[in-house]
Short mmCIF file of C-alpha atoms and ligand atoms in Angstrom, two decimals:
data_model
loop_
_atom_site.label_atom_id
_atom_site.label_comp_id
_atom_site.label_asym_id
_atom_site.label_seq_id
_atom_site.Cartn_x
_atom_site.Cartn_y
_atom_site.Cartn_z
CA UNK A 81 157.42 -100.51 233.58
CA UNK A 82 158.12 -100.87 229.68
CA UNK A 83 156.29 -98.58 227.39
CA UNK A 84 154.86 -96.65 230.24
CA UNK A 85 154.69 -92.94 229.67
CA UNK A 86 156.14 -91.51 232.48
CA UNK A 87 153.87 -87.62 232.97
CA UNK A 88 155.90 -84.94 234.58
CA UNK A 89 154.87 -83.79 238.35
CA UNK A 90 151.94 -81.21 238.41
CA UNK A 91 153.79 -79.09 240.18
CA UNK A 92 156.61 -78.80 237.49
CA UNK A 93 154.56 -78.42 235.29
CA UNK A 94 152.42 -75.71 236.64
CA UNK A 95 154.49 -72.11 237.32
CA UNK A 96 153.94 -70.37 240.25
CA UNK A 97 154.33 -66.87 239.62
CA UNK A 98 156.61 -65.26 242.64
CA UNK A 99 156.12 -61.31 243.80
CA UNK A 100 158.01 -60.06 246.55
CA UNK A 101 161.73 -61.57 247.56
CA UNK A 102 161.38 -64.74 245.44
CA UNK A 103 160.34 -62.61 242.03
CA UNK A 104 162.84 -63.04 238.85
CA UNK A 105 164.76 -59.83 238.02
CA UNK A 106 162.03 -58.64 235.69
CA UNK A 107 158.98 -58.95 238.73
CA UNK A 108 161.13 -56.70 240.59
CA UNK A 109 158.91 -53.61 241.97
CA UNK A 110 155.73 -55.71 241.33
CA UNK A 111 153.60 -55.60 244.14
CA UNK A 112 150.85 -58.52 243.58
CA UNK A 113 149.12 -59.63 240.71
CA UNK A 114 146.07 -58.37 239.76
CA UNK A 115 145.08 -60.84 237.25
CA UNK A 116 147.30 -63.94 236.45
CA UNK A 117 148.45 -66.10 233.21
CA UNK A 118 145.25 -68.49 233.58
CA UNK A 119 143.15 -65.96 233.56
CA UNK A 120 144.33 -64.69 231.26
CA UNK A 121 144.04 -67.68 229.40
CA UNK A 122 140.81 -68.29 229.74
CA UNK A 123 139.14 -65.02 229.32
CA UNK A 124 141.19 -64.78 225.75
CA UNK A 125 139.57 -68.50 225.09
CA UNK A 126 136.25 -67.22 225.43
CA UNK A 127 136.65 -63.60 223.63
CA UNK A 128 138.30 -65.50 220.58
CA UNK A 129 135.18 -68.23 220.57
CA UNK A 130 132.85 -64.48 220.81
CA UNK A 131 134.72 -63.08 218.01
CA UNK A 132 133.95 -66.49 215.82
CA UNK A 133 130.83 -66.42 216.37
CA UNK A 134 130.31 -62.62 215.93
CA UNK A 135 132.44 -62.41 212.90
CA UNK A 136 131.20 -66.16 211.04
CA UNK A 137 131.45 -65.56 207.57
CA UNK A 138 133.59 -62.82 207.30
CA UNK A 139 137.50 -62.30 207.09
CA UNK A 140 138.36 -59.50 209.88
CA UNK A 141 141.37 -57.22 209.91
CA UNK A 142 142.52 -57.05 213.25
CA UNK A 143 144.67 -53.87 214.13
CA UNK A 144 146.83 -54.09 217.08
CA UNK A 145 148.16 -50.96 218.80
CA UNK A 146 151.95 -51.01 219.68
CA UNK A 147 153.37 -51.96 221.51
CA UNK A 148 150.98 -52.50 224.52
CA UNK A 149 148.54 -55.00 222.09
CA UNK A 150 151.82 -57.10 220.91
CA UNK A 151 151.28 -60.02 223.28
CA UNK A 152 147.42 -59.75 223.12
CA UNK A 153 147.56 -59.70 219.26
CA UNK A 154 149.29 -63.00 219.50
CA UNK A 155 147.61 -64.90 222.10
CA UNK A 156 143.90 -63.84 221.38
CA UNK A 157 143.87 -64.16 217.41
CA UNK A 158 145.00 -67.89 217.80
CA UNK A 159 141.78 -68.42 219.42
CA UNK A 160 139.97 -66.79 216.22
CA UNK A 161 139.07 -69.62 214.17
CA UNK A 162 138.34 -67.74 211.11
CA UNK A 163 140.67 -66.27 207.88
CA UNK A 164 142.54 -63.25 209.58
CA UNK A 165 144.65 -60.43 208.46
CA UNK A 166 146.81 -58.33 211.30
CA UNK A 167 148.52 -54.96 211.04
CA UNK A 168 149.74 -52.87 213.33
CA UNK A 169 149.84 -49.19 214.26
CA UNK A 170 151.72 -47.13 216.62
CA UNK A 171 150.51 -44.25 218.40
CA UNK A 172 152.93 -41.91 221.13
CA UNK A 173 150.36 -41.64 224.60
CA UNK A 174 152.28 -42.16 227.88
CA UNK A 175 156.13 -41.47 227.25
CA UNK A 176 157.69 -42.58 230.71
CA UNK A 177 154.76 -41.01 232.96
CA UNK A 178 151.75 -42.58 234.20
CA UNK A 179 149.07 -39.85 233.55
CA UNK A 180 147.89 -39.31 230.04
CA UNK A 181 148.29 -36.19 228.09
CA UNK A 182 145.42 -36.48 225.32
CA UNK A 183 148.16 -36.15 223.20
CA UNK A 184 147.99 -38.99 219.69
CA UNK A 185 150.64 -39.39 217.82
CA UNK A 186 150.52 -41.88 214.71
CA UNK A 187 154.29 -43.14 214.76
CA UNK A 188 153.45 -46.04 212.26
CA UNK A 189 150.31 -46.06 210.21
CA UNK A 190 148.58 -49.16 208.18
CA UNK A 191 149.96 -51.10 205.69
CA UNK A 192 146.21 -51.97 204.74
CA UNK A 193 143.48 -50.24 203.18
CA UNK A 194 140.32 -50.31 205.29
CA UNK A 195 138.10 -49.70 202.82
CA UNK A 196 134.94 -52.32 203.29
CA UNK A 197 136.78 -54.47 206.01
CA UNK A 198 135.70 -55.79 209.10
CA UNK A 199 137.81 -54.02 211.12
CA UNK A 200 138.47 -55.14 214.94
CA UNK A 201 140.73 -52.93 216.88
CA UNK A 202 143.05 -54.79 219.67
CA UNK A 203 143.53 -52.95 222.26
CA UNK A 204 145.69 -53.46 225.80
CA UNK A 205 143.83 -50.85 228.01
CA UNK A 206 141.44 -48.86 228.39
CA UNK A 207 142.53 -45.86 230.49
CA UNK A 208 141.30 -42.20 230.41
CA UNK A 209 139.59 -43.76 226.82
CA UNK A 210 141.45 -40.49 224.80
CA UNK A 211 144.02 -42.63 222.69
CA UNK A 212 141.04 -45.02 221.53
CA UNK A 213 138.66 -41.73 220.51
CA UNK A 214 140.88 -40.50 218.84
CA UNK A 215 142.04 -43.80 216.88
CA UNK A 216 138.33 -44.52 216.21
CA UNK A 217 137.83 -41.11 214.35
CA UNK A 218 141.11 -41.39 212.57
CA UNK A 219 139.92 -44.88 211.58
CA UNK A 220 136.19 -44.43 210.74
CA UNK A 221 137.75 -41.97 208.60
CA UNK A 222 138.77 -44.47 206.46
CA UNK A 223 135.27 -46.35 205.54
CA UNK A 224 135.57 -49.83 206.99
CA UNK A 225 132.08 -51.44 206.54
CA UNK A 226 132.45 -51.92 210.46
CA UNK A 227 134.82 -51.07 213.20
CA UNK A 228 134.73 -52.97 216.85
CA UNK A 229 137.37 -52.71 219.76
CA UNK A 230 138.79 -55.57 221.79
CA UNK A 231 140.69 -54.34 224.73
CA UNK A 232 142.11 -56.85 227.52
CA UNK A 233 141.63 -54.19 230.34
CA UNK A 234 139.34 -51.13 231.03
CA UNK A 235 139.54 -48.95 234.13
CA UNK A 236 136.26 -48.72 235.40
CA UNK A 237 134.52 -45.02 235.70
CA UNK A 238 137.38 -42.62 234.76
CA UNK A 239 137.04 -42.58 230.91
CA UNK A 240 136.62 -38.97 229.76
CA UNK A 241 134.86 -39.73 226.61
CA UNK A 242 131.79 -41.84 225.84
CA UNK A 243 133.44 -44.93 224.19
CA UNK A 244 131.84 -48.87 222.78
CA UNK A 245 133.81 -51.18 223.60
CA UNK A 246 132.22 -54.42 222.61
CA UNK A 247 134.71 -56.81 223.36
CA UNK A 248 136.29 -56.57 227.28
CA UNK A 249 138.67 -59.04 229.23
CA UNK A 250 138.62 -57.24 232.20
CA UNK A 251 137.42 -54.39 234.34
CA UNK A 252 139.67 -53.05 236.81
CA UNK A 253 140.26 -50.22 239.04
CA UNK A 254 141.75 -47.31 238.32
CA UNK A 255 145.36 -47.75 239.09
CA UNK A 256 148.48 -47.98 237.54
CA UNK A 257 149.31 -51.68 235.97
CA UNK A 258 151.97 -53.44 234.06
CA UNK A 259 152.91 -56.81 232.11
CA UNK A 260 150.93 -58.80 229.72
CA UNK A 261 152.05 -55.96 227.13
CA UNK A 262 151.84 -53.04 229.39
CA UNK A 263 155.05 -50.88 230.50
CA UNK A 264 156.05 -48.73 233.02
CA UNK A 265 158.88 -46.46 231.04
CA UNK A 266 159.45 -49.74 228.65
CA UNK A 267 160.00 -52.20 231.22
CA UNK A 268 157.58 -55.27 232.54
CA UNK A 269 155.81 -55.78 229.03
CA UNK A 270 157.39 -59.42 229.07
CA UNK A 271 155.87 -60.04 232.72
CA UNK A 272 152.89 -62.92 231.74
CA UNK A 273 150.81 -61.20 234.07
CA UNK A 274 148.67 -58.24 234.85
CA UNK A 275 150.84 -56.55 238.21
CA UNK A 276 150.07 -53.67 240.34
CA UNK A 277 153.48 -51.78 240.74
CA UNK A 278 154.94 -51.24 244.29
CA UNK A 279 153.86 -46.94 244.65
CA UNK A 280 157.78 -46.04 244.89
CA UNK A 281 158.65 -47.23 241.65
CA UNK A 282 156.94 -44.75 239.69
CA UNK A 283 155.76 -42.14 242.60
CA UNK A 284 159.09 -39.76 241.81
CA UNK A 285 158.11 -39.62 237.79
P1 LIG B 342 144.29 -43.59 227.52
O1 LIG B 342 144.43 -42.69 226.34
O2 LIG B 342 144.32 -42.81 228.80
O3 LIG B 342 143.07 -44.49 227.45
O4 LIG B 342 145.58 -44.50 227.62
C1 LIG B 342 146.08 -45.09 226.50
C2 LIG B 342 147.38 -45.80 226.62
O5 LIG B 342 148.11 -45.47 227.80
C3 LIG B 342 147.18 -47.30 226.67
O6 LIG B 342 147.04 -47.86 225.39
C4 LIG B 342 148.45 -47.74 227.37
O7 LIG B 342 149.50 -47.89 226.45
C5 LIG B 342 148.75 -46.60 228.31
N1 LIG B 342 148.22 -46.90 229.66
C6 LIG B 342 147.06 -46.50 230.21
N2 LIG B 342 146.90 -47.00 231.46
C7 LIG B 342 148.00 -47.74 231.68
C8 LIG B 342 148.43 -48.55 232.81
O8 LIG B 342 147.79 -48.69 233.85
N3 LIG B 342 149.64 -49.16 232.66
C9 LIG B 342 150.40 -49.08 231.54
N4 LIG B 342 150.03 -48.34 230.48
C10 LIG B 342 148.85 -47.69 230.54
MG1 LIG B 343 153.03 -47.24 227.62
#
């Protein structure tokens, strides 16, 4: 019919993520998803509306931790509808294992000053909770007039330190997850969604 706009199939349009045989090269050794792009979505919709409201008024600074926080810097602060300013820092935790060694390296500092800012930390995950006490110190150290954390993910009951974490996407259980940001030795941090790893990927490291 003339002038009639033609939409696409839903099912073209909508992506179903394969794990098992059908996976693409990089969902290789992923054994299921744990939580998936929509959800994704939709919890990062609602903490970014939270963080409006929260921060109404003021001009944050949000800090993202590389390189796990790269792809939840990106997503959630478009959902932020307030004057931003981003940096990033880089901190040494896992190497290639999966346990953590309490071990905080800074391997790129600030370019800002944090003097009297709003100051919301981004986050990937919550694990063990050792990298985040320790970047809280190193940061309240530096007299922000306030200092939150946003993480996507925290592992429920195995942090080893008291720890606030006011904003959280999700709780999960304690095991071993990649994509959305998160690696296992560098690989799967360009998988959309939150996988569980098959056990004999990483069970010789
Ligand atoms: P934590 O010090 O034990 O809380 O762990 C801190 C860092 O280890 C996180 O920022 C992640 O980069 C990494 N990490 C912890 N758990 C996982 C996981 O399940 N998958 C991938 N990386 C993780
Ligand atoms: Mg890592």
């Amino acid at each position: 019919m003339e002038g009639r706009v033609v939409l696409p199939e839903l099912e073209d349009t909508v992506r179903v993520p394969s794990v098992g045989p059908l996976a693409d090269a990089r969902e290789r050794d992923i054994e299921r998803i744990l939580i998936s792009e929509q959800e994704i979505a939709d919890k990062l919709r609602e903490l970014g509306e939270q963080i409006t409201r929260d921060y109404q008024g003021r001009e944050p600074l949000l800090i993202g931790v590389l390189k796990g926080a790269f792809m939840l810097m990106a997503d959630l602060s478009r959902h932020i509808r307030l004057p931003v300013e981003v940096d990033f820092m880089a901190v040494a935790s896992y190497g290639a294992a999966t346990k953590t060694s309490g071990v905080v390296r800074i391997l790129k500092d600030l370019d800002h000053d944090l003097e009297g800012r709003d100051v919301l930390l981004v986050e990937d995950i919550v694990d063990s909770g050792l990298t985040l006490n320790y970047l809280l110190k190193n940061l309240r150290g530096r007299r922000p007039a306030s200092l939150e954390v946003c993480a996507l993910l925290k592992k429920t009951g195995i942090q080893r330190v008291h720890l606030d974490v006011k904003y959280v996407g999700f709780e999960i259980p304690p095991d071993f997850v990649v994509g959305y940001g998160l690696d296992f030795a560098e690989r799967f941090r360009n998988v959309p969604y939150v996988g569980l790893l098959r056990p004999e990927a990483y069970r010789d490291l």
